[in-house]
Coordinates of C-alpha atoms in Angstrom, one line a residue:
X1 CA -48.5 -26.5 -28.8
X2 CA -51.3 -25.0 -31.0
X3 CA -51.4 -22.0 -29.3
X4 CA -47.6 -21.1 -29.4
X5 CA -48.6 -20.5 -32.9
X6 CA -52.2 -18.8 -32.5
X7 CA -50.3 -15.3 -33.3
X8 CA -48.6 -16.4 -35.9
X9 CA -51.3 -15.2 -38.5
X10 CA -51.4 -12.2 -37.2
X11 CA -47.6 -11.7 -37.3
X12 CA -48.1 -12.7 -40.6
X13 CA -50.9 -10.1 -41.5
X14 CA -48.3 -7.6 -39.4
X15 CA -45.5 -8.2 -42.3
X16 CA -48.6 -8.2 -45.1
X17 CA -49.0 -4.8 -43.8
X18 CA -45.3 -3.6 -43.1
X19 CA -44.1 -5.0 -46.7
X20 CA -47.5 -3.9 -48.5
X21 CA -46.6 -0.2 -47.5
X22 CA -42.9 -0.3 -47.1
X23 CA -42.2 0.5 -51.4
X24 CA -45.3 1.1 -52.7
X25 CA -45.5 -1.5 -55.7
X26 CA -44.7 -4.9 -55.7
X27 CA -41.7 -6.3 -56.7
X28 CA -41.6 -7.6 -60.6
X29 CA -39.7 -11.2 -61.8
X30 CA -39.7 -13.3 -64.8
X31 CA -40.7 -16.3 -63.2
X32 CA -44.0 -16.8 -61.6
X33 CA -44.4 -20.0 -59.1
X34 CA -47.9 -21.9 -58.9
X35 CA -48.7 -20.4 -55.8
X36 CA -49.0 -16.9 -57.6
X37 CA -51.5 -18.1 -60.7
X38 CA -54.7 -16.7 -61.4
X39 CA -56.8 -16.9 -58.1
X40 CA -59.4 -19.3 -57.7
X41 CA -63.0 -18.4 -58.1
X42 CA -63.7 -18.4 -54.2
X43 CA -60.9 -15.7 -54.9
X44 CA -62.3 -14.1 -57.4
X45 CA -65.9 -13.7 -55.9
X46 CA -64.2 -11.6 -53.1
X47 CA -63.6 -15.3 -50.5
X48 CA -60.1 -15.6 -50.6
X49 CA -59.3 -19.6 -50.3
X50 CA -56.4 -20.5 -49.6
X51 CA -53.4 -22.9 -50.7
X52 CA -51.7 -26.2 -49.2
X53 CA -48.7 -24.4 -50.8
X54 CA -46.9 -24.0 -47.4
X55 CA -47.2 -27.7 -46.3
X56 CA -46.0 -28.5 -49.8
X57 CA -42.8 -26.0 -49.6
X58 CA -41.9 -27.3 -46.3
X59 CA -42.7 -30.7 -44.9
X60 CA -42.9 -31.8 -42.0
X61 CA -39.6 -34.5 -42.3
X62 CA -37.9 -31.3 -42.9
X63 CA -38.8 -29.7 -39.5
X64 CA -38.5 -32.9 -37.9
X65 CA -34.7 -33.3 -39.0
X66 CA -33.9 -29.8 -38.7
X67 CA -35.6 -29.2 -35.2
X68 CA -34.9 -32.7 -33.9
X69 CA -38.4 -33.3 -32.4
X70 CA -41.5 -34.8 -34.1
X71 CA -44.1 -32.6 -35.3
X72 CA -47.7 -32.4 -37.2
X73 CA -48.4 -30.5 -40.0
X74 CA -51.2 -28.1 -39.3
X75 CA -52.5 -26.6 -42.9
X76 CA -54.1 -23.5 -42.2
X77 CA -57.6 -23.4 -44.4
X78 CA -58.8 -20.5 -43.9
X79 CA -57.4 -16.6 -44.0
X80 CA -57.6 -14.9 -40.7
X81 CA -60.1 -12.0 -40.5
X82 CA -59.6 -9.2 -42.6
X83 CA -57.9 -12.0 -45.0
X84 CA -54.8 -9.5 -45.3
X85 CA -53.8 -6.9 -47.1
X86 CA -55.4 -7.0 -50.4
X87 CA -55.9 -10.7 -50.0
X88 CA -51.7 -11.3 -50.3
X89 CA -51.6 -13.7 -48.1
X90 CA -51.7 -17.2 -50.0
X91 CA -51.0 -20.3 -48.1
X92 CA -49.6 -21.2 -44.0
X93 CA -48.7 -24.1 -42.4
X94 CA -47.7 -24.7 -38.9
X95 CA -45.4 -27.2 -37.6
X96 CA -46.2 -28.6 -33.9
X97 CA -44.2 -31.1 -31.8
X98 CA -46.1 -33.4 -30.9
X99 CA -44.8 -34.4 -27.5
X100 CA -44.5 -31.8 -24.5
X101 CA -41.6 -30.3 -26.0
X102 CA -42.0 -26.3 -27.1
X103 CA -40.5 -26.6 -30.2
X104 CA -41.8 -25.9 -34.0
X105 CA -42.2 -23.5 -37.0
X106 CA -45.0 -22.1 -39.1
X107 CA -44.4 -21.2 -43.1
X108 CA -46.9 -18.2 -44.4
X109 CA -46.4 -17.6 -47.9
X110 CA -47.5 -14.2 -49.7
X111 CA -47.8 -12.9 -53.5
X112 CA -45.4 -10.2 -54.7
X113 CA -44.7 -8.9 -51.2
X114 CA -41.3 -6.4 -51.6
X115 CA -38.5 -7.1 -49.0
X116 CA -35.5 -5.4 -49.9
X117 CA -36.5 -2.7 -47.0
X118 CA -35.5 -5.2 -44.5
X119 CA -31.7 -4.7 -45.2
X120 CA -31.7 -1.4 -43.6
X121 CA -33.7 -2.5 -40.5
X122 CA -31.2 -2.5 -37.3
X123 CA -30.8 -5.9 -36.6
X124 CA -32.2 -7.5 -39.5
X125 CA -29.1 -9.9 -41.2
X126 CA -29.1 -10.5 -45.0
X127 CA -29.0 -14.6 -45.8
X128 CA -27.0 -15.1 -49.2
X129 CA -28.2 -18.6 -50.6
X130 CA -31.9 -18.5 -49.7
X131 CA -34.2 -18.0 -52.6
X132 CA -33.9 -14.1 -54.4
X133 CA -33.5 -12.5 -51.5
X134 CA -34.0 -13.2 -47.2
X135 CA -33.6 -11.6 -44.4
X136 CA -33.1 -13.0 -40.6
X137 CA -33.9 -11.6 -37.4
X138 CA -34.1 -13.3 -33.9
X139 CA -36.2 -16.4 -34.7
X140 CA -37.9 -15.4 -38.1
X141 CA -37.0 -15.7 -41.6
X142 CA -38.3 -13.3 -44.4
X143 CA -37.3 -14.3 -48.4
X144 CA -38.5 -14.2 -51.6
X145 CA -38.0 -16.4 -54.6
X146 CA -39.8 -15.1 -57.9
X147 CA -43.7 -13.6 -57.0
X148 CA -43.6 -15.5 -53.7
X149 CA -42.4 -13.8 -50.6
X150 CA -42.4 -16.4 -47.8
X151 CA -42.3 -15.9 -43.7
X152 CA -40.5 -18.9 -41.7
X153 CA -40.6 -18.6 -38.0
X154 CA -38.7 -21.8 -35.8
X155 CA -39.0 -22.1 -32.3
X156 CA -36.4 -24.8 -30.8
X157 CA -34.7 -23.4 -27.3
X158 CA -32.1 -23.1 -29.2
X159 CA -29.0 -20.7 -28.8
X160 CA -29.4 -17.7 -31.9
X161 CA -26.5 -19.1 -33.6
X162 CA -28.2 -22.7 -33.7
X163 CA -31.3 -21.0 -34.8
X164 CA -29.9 -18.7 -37.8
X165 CA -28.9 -22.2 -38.3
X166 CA -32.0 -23.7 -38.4
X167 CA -33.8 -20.7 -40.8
X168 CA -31.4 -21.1 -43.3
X169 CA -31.6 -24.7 -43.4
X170 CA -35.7 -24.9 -43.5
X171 CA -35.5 -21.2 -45.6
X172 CA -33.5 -22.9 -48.3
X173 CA -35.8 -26.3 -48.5
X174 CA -38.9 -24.0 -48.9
X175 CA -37.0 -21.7 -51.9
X176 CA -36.2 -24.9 -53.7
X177 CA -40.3 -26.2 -53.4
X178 CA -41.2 -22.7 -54.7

């Protein structure tokens, strides 16, 4: 099941780059979540570390429930190479079943990523209730609640409409954790 997920961080690094250039500046709020304090000073001396925020904003009862098949929690511990776009990338966290079944999600959360170029992407569907703002497409979520923009991708076999069912359930238990 691991390597369902093995491009997941580098979808992930994919969006760091499509949101990092898609407005320019990052979006501004009031509020500002733990996951986007003052980096750490592994950070700070140019080794981004990173956060068990993910595994936090999304546990793995959640997926289990929502998905309907056990699964492990999977923290990822260190950025991929290249860390991402000036280091935005903050936590991730992959869900795997644990049996033969292909089924799962991964969480990848970012710091003051801008999204609201994803309502005018063909295909892309606007999600009211989730967080400030997210966006669905096909099996992948994409919101943002405060500094925090967060990436949710399910895999289940399920139909889409079961699916946009699944992301909004999962995408609204990781906006209330953030």
């Amino acid at each position: 099941m691991r390597r369902l997920f093995a491009t997941a961080p580098a979808a992930a690094l994919l969006l760091a780059a499509a949101c990092a250039s898609g407005t320019g500046a990052p979006a501004a709020s009031s509020s500002s979540p733990a996951v986007a304090t003052a980096p750490s000073p592994a950070a700070s001396a140019g080794a981004q570390a990173l956060t068990q925020e993910a595994c936090r904003a999304l546990r793995a009862a959640d997926v289990q429930t929502t998905l309907g098949v056990e699964v492990s929690q999977l923290p990822m511990t260190s950025p991929p190479p290249g860390g991402g776009p000036d280091g935005s990338l903050v936590s991730g966290c992959t869900y795997a079943s644990t049996t033969a079944t292909a089924a799962g999600a991964s969480l990848y959360l970012f710091r003051d990523m801008p999204i609201d170029y994803f309502a005018a992407v063909p295909g892309v569907q606007r999600l009211p209730g989730v967080g400030d703002a997210a966006f669905v497409q096909g099996t992948m979520l994409i919101g943002r609640k405060g500094h925090v923009t967060f990436q949710l991708t399910v895999v289940s076999g399920g139909d889409q409409a079961a699916v946009a069912r699944q992301l909004g359930t999962l995408g609204r238990d990781v906006a209330a954790r953030l």
